[in-house]
CSV table of C-alpha atoms in Angstrom, one decimal:
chain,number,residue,atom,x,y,z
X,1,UNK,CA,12.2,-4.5,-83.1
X,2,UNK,CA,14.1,-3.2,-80.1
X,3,UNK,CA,10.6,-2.2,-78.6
X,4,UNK,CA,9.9,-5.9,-78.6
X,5,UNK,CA,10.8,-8.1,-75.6
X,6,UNK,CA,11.6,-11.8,-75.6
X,7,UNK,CA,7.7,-12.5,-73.9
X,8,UNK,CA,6.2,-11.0,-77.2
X,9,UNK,CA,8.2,-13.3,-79.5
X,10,UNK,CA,7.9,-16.3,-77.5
X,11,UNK,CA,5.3,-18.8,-78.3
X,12,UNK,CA,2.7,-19.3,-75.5
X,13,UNK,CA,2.9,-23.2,-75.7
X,14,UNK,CA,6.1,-23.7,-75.9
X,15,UNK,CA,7.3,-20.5,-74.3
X,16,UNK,CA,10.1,-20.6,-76.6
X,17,UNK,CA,11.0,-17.7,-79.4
X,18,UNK,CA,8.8,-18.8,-82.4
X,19,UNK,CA,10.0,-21.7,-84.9
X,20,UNK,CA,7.4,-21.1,-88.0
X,21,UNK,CA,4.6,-19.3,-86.5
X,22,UNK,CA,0.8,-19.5,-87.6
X,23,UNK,CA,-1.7,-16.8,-87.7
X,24,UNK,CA,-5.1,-18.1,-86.2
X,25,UNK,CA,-8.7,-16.4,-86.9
X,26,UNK,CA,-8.6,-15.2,-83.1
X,27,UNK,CA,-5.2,-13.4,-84.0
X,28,UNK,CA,-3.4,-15.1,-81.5
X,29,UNK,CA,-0.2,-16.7,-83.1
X,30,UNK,CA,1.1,-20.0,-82.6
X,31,UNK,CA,4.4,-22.2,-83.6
X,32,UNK,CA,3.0,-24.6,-86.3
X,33,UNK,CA,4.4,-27.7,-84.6
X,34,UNK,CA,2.8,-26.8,-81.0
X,35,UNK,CA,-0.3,-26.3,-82.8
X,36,UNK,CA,-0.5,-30.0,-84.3
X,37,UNK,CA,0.6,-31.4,-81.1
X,38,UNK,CA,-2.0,-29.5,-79.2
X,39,UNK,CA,-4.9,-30.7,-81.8
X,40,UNK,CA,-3.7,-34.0,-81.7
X,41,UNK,CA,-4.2,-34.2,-78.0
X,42,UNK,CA,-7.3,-32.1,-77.6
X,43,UNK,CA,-8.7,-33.8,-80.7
X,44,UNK,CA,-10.4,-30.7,-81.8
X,45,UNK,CA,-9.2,-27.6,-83.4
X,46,UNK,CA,-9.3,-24.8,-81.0
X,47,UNK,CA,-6.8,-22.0,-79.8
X,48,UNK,CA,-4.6,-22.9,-76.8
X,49,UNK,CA,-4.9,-19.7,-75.9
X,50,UNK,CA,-8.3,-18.3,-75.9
X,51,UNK,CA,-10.2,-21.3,-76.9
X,52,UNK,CA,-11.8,-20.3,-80.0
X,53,UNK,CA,-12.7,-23.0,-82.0
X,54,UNK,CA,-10.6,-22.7,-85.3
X,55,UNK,CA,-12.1,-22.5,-89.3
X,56,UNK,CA,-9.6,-23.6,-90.9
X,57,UNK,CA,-7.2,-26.9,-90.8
X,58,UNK,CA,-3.9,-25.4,-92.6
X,59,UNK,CA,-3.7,-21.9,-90.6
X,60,UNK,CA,-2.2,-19.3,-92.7
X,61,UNK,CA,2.0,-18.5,-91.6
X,62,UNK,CA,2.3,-15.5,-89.5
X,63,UNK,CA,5.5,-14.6,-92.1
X,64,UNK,CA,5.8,-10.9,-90.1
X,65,UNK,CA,6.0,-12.3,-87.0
X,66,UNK,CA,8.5,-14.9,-88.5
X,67,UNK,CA,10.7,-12.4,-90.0
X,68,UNK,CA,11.0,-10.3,-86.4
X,69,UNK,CA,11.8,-13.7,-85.0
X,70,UNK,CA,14.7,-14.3,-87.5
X,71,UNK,CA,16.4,-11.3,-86.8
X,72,UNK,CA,16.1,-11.2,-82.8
X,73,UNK,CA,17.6,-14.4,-83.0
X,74,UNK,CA,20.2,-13.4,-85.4
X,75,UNK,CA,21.0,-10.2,-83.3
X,76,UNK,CA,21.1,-12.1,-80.3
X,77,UNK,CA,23.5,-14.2,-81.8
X,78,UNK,CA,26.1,-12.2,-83.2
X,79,UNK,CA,26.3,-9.9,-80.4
X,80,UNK,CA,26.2,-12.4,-77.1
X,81,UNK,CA,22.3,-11.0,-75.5
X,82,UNK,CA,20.2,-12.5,-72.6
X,83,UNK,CA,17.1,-14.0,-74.9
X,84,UNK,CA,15.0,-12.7,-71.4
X,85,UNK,CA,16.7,-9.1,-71.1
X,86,UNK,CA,18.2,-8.6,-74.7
X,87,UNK,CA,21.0,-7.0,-72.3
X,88,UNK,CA,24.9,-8.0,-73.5
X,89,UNK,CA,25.7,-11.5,-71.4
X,90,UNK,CA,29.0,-10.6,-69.3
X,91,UNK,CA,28.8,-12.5,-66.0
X,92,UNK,CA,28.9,-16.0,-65.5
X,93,UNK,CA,27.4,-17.7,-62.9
X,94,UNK,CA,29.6,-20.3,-60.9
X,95,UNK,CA,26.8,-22.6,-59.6
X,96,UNK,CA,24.8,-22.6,-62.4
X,97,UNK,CA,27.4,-23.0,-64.9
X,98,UNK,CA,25.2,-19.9,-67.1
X,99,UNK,CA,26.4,-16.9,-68.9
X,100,UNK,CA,23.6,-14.0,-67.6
X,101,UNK,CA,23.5,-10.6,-67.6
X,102,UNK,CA,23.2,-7.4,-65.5
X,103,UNK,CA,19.9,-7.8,-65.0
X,104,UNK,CA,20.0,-11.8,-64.6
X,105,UNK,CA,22.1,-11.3,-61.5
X,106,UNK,CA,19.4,-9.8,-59.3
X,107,UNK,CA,16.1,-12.2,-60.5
X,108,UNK,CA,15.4,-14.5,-57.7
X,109,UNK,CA,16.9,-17.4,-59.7
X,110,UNK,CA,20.4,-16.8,-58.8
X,111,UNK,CA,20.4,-15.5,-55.5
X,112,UNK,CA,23.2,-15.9,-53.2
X,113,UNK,CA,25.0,-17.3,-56.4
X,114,UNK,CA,28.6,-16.3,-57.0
X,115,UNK,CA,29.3,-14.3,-60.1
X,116,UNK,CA,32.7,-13.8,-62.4
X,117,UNK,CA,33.6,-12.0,-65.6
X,118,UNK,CA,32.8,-14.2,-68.8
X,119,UNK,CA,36.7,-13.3,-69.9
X,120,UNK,CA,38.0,-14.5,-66.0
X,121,UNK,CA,36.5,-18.0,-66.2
X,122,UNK,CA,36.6,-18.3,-69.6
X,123,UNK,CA,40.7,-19.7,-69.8
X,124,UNK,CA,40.1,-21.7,-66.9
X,125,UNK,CA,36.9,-23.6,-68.2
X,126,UNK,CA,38.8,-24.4,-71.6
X,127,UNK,CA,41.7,-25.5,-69.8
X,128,UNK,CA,39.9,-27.5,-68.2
X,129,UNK,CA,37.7,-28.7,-71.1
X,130,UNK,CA,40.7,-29.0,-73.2
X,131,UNK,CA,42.1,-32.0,-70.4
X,132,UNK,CA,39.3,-33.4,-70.8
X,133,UNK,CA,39.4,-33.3,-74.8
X,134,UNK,CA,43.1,-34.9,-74.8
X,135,UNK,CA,41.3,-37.8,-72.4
X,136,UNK,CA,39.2,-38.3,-75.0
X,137,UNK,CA,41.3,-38.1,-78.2
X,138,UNK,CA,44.0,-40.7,-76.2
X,139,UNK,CA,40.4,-42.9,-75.9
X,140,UNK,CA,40.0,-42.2,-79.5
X,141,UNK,CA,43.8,-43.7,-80.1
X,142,UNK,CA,43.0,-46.7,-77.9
X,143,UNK,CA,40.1,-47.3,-79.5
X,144,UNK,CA,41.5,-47.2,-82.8
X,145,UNK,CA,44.6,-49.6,-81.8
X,146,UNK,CA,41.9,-52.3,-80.2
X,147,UNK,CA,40.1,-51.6,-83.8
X,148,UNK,CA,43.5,-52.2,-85.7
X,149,UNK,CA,44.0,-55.5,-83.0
X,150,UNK,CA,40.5,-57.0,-83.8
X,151,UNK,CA,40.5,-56.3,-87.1
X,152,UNK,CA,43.7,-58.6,-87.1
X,153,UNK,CA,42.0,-61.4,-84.9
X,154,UNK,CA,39.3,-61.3,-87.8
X,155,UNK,CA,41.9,-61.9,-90.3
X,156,UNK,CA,43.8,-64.4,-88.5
X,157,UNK,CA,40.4,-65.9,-87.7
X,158,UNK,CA,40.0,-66.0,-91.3
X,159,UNK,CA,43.5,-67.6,-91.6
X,160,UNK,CA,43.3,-70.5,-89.1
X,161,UNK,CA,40.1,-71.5,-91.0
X,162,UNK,CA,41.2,-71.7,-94.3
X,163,UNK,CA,44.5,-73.6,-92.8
X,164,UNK,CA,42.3,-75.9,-90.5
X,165,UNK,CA,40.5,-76.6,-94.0
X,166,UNK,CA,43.2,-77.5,-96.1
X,167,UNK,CA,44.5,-79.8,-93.0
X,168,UNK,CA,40.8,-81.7,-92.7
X,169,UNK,CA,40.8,-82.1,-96.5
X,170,UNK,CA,44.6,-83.4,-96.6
X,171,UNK,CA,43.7,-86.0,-93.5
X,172,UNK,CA,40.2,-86.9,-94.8
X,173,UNK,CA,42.4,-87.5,-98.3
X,174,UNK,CA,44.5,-90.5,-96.4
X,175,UNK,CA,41.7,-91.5,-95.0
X,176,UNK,CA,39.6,-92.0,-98.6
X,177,UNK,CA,42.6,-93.4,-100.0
X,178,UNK,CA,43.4,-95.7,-97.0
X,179,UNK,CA,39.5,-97.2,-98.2
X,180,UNK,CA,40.2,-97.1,-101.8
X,181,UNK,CA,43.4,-99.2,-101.7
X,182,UNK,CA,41.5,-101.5,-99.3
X,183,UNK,CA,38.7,-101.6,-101.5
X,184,UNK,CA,40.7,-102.7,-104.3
X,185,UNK,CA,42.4,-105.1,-102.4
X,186,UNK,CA,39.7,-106.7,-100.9
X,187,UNK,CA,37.7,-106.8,-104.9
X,188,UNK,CA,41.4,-107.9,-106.6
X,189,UNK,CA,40.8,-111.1,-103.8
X,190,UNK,CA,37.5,-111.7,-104.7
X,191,UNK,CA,38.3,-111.9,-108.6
X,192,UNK,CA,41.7,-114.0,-107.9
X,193,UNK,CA,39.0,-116.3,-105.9
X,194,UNK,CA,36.7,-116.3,-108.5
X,195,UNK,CA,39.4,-116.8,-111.1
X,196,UNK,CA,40.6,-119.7,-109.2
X,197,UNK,CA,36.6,-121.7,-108.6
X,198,UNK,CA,35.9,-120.9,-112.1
X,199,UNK,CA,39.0,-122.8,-113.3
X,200,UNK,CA,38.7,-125.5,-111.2
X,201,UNK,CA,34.5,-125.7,-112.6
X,202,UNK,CA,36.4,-126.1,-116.1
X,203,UNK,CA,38.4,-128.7,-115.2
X,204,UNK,CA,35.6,-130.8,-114.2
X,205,UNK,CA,33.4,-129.6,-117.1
X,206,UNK,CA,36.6,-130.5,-119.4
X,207,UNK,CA,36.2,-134.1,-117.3
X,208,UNK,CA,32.2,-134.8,-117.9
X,209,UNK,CA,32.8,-133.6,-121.3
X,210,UNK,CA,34.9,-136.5,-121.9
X,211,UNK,CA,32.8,-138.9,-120.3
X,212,UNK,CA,29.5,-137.2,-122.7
X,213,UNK,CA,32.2,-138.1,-125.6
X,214,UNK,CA,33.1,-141.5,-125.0
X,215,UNK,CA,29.4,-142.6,-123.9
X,216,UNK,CA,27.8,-140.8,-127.6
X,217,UNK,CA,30.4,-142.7,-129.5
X,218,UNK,CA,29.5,-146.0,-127.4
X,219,UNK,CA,25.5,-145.7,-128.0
X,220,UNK,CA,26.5,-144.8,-131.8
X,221,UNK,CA,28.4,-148.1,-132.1
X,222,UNK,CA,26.1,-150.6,-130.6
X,223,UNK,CA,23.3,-148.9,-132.6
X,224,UNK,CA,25.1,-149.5,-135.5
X,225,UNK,CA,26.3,-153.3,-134.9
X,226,UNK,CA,22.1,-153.7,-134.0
X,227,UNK,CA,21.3,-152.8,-137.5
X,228,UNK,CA,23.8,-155.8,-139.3
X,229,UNK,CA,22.9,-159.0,-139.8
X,230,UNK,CA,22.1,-161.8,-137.2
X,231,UNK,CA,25.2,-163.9,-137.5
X,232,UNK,CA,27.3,-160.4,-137.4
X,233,UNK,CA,25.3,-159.1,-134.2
X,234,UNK,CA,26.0,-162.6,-132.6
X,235,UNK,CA,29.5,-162.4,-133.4
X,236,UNK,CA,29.7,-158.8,-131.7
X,237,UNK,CA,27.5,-159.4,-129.2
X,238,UNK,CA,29.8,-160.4,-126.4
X,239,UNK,CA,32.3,-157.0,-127.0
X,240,UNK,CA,29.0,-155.0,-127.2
X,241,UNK,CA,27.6,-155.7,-124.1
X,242,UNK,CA,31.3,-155.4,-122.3
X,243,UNK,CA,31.3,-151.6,-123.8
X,244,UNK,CA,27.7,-151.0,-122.7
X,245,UNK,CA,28.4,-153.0,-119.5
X,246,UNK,CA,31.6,-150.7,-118.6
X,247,UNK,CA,30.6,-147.8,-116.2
X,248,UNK,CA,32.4,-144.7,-114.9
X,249,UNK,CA,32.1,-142.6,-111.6
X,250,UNK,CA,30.6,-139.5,-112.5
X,251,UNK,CA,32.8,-136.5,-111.7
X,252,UNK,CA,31.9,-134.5,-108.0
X,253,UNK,CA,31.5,-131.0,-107.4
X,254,UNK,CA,34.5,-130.4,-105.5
X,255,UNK,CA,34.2,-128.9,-101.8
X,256,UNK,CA,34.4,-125.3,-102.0
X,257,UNK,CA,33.8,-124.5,-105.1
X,258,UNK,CA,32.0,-121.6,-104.2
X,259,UNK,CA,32.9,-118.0,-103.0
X,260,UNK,CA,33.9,-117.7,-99.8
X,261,UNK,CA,31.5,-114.7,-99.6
X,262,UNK,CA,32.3,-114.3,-95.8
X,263,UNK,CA,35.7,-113.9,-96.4
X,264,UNK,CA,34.8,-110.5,-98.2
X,265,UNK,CA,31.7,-109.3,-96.7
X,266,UNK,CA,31.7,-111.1,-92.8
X,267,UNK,CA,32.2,-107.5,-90.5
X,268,UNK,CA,33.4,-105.6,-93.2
X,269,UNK,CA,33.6,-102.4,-91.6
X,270,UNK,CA,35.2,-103.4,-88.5
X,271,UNK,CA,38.0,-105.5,-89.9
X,272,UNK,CA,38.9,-102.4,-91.9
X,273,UNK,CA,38.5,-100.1,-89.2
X,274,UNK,CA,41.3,-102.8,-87.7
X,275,UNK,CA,43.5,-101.9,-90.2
X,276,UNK,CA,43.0,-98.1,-90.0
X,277,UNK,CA,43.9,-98.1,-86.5
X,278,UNK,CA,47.5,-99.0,-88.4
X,279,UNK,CA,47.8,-95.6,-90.2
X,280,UNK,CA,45.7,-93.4,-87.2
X,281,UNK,CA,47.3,-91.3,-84.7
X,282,UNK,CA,46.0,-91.3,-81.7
X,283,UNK,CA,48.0,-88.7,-79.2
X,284,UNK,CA,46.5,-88.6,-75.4
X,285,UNK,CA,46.9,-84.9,-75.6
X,286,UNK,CA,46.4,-82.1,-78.1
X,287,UNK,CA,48.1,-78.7,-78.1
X,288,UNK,CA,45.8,-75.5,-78.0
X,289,UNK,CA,47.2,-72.8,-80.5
X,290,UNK,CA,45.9,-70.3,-79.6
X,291,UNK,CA,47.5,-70.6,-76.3
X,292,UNK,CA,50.8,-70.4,-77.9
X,293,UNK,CA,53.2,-68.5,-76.8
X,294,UNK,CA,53.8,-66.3,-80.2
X,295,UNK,CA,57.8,-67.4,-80.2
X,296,UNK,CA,56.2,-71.2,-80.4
X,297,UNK,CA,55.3,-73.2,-83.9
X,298,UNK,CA,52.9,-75.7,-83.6
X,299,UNK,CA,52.9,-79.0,-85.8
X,300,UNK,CA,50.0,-79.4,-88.2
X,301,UNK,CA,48.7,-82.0,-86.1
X,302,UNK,CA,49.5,-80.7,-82.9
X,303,UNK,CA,51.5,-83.1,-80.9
X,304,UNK,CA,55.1,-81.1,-81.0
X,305,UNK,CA,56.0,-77.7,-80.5
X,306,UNK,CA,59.4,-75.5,-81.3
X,307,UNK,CA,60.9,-72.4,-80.3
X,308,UNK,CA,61.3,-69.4,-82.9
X,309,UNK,CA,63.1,-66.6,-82.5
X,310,UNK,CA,60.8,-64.7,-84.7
X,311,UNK,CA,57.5,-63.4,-83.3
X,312,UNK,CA,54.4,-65.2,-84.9
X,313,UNK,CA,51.6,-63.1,-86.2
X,314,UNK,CA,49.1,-64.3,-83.9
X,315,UNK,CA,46.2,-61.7,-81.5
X,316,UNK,CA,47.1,-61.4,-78.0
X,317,UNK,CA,44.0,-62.7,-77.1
X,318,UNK,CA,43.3,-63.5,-73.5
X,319,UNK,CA,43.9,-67.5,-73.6
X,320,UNK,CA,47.5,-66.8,-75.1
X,321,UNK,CA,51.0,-66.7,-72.9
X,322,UNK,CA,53.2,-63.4,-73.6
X,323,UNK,CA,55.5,-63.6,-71.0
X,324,UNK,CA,56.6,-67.6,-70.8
X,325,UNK,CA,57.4,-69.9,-74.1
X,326,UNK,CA,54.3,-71.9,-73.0
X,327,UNK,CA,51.3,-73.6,-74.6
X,328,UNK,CA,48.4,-75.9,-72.7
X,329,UNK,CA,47.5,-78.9,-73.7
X,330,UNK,CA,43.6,-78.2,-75.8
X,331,UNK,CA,41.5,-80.3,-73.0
X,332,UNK,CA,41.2,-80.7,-69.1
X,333,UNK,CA,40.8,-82.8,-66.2
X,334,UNK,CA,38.8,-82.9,-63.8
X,335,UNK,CA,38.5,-86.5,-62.6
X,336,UNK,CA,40.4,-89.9,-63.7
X,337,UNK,CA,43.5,-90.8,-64.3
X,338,UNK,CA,45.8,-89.2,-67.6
X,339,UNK,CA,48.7,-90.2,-68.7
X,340,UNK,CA,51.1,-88.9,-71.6
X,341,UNK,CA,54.9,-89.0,-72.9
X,342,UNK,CA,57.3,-86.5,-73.8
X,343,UNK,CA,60.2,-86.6,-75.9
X,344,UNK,CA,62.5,-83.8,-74.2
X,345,UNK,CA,65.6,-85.2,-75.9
X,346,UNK,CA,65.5,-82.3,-78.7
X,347,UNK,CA,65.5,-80.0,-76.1
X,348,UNK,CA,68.7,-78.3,-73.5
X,349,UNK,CA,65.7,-76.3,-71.7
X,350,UNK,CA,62.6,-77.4,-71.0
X,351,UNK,CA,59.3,-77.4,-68.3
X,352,UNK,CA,56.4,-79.7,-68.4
X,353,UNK,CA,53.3,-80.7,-66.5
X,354,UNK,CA,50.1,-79.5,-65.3
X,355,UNK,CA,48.4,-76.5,-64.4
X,356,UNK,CA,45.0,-74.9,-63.4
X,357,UNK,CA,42.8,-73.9,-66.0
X,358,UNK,CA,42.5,-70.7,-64.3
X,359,UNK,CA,45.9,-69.5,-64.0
X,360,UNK,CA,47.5,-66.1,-65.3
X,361,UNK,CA,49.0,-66.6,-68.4
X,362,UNK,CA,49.9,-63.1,-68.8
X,363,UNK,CA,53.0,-61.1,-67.3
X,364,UNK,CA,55.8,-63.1,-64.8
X,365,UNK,CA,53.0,-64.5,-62.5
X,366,UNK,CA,52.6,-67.9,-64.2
X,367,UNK,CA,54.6,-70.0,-61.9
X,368,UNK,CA,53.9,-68.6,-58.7
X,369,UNK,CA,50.5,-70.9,-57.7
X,370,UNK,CA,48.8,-74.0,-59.5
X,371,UNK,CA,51.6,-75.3,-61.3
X,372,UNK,CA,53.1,-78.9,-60.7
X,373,UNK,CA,56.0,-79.3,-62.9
X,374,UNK,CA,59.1,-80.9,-63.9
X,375,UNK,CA,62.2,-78.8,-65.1
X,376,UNK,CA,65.4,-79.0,-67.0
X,377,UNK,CA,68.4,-76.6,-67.6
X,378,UNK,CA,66.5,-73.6,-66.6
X,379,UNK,CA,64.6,-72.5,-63.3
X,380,UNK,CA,60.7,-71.4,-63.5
X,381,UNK,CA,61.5,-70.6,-59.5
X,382,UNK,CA,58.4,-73.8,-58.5
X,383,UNK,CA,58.5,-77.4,-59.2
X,384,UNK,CA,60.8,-80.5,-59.4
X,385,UNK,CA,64.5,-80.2,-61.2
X,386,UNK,CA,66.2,-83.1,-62.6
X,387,UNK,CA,69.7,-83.1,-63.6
X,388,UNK,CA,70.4,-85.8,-65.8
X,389,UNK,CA,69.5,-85.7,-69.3
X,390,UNK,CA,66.3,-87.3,-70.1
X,391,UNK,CA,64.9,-88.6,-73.7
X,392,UNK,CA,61.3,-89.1,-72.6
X,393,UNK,CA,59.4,-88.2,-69.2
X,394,UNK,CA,56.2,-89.9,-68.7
X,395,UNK,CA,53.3,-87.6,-66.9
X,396,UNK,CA,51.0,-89.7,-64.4
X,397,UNK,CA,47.9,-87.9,-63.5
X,398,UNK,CA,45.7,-89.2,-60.4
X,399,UNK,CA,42.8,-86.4,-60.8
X,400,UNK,CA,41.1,-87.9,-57.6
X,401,UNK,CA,44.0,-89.4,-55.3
X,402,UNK,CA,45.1,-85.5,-55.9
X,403,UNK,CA,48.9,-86.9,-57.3
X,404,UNK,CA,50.9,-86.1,-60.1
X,405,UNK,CA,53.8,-88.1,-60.9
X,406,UNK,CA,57.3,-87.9,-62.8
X,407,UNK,CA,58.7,-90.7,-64.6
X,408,UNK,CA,61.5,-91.5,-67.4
X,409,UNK,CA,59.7,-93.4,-69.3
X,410,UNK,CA,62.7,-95.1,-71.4
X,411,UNK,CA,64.0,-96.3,-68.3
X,412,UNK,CA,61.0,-96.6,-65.6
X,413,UNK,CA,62.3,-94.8,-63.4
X,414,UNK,CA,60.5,-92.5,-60.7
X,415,UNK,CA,61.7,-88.9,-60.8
X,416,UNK,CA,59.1,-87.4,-58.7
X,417,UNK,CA,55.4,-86.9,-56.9
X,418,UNK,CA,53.5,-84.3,-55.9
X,419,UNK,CA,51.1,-84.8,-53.8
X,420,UNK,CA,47.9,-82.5,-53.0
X,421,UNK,CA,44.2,-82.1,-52.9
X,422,UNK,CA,42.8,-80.5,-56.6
X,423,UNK,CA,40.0,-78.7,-57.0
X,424,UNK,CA,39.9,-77.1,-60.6
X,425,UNK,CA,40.4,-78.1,-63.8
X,426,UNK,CA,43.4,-79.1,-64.6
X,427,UNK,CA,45.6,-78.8,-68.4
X,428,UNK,CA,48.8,-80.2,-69.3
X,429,UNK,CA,51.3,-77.1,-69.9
X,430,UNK,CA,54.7,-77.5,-72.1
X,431,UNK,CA,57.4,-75.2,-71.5
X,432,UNK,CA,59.8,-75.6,-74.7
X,433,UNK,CA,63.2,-73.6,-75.5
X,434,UNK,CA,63.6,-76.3,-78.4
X,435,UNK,CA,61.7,-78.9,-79.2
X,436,UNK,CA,58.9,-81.0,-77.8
X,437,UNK,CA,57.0,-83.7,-78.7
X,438,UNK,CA,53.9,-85.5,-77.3
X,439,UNK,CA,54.2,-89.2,-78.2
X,440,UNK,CA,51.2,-91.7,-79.7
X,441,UNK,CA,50.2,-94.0,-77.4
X,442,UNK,CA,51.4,-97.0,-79.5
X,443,UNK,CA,54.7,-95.8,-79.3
X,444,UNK,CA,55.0,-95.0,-75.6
């Protein structure tokens, strides 16, 4: 086997040592799997080498050849030799990046290369391998933390659902039951109605009744007297004919003796949509949790917000503040006029107004551009501070007259205006240390 060079064990279509070789009836061998290929493309069964046309289909395995092959690679392997040399691979070249040996060094390939011992580089190459490894396991590490994060956003996904459920069944509950009581009321009217017409019908059927009564015993009588004898019917006569003579008014159906099916069935819907407007809440804006600053609980219905000093286990998802105890309002402007109140009087600290859509809610960097605000008790280092202690402030914005105002709205009284030219979205931000609370509209 030593006689045999790497040419004589290579196969000459893939020029590689052979992988399963065949024998073919022109004894030239082949690797099986370069053999199929080159059928399948010459569609016909000849040798690549010679071109003899071949007998058989299945070529018999060339298992001598294969054996050699095993053991040149197995020697090759164990002790470190050139596959084109079988000389021991020492030198390493620096531009190709190759282990060679002796006689690699002087083929035309590497000329003018630079050459170093395998056992010189060899340190410096897994130094520099191993840096790159520890890059790669600290990937690893981030990777697995963002897997850990998401697979917490799925569960809190998860979470606000099954809340956000419970909440639409618990609301559309007041909502069925608001109908139900208003169904019963309106069908407990009807029957007292029909209670009522029904007993005023019997009265006057009581009435004609008596009437029927008086006139049957009347006709009975004067039937009767007809039947006696002449001088009797004479004598009769003249009270007779005053009975049948006497006449009374019959009785009338009363006015209204009917349902008043109007009453109960004229716009229907709408006058008990009226009534639901009693029992609705309708808050001109609507706080966005996930923009919540995790120290701040949101109401169920999302008009007030308070400070925690416990950390809520919500993701840090990009919409969210981590730095400021903020959260935006759920909608924006970009045109018209808003307005909404605040009740601040819960709170010793607070900052409210608008903002861009846009703006950096993460780090320190919140306040520095795009915020018009109010503040109390605490500086953001931007917007308008008032000193006296407020209950309510009333938020005026003109979208396209590009002003924001201030007001206390218990009192009327202006606070401030900024004035300016927008050109983004704007969203209502609430700054809370406390307590806040965005009022209904029927109780501003």
């Amino acid at each position: 086997m030593d006689s045999l060079s790497v040419e004589e064990l290579s196969c000459p279509v893939c020029c590689e040592i052979f992988k399963n070789p065949v024998f073919l009836s022109c004894s030239h061998s082949i690797c099986k799997e370069c053999l199929q290929q080159f059928w399948r493309t010459k569609k016909t069964q000849e040798c690549p080498v010679c071109r003899r046309r071949s007998s058989k289909t299945e070529p018999p395995s060339n298992l001598v050849l294969k054996n050699l092959c095993e053991s040149f690679l197995a020697r090759s392997g164990s002790e470190e030799i050139c596959s084109l040399h079988s000389e021991k691979l020492k030198l390493f070249c620096l531009e190709d990046k190759q282990p060679l040996c002796v006689v690699c060094i002087n083929s035309q390939k590497h000329d003018n290369h630079k050459f170093r011992l395998i056992s010189e580089v060899v340190s410096s190459y897994k130094e520099e391998l191993n840096t790159a490894l520890k890059s790669l396991q600290e990937k690893l590490k981030h990777k697995e933390k963002m897997k850990g994060k998401f697979e917490k956003t799925v569960q809190h996904i998860k979470s606000q659902a099954e809340h956000t459920e419970r909440q639409i069944k618990q609301q559309f509950e007041k909502l069925h039951q608001f109908l139900r009581d208003e169904e019963e009321a309106t069908i407990t009217a009807l029957r007292e109605e029909e209670e009522q017409k029904k007993q005023m019908m019997k009265e006057k059927l009581e009435e004609i009744n008596r009437h029927i009564s008086a006139l049957s015993h009347t006709i009975k009588d004067t039937e009767e007297m007809m039947k006696t004898s002449d001088v009797c019917f004479l004598k009769e006569f003249p009270v007779s004919m005053e009975r049948v003579q006497i006449s009374q008014p019959d009785p009338q159906t009363p006015s209204g003796a009917l349902i008043h099916v109007p009453r109960y069935l004229g716009n229907l819907p709408f006058r008990v949509w009226k009534k639901m407007q009693d029992i609705v809440q309708n808050t001109p804006v609507i706080l966005d949790p996930n923009s919540a600053n995790p120290h701040l609980i949101l109401s169920d219905d999302l008009t007030s917000v308070r400070f925690s000093e416990i950390n809520q286990p919500v993701p840090d998802n990009p919409e969210r503040f981590d730095h400021y105890f903020c959260v935006l309002g759920s909608e924006g402007f970009n045109s018209g006029t808003h307005c909404w109140d605040v009740e601040v009087k819960q709170s010793k600290y607070w900052s409210l107004g608008v903002t861009t859509a846009s703006n950096q809610r993460k780090g320190r960097d919140f306040f520095k551009t795009d915020v018009w605000c109010l503040w109390y008790g605490w500086s953001p280092g931007s917007g308008f501070r008032v000193k006296q202690h407020l209950d309510r402030v009333r938020v005026n914005l003109d979208y396209d007259r590009g002003t924001v105002s201030f007001s206390d709205a218990v009192t009327n009284t202006h606070l401030h205006t900024f004035t300016t030219t927008f050109t983004h979205t704007l969203t209502p931000f609430f700054c809370c240390f406390d307590s806040l609370r965005i009022l209904e509209i029927n109780s501003q």
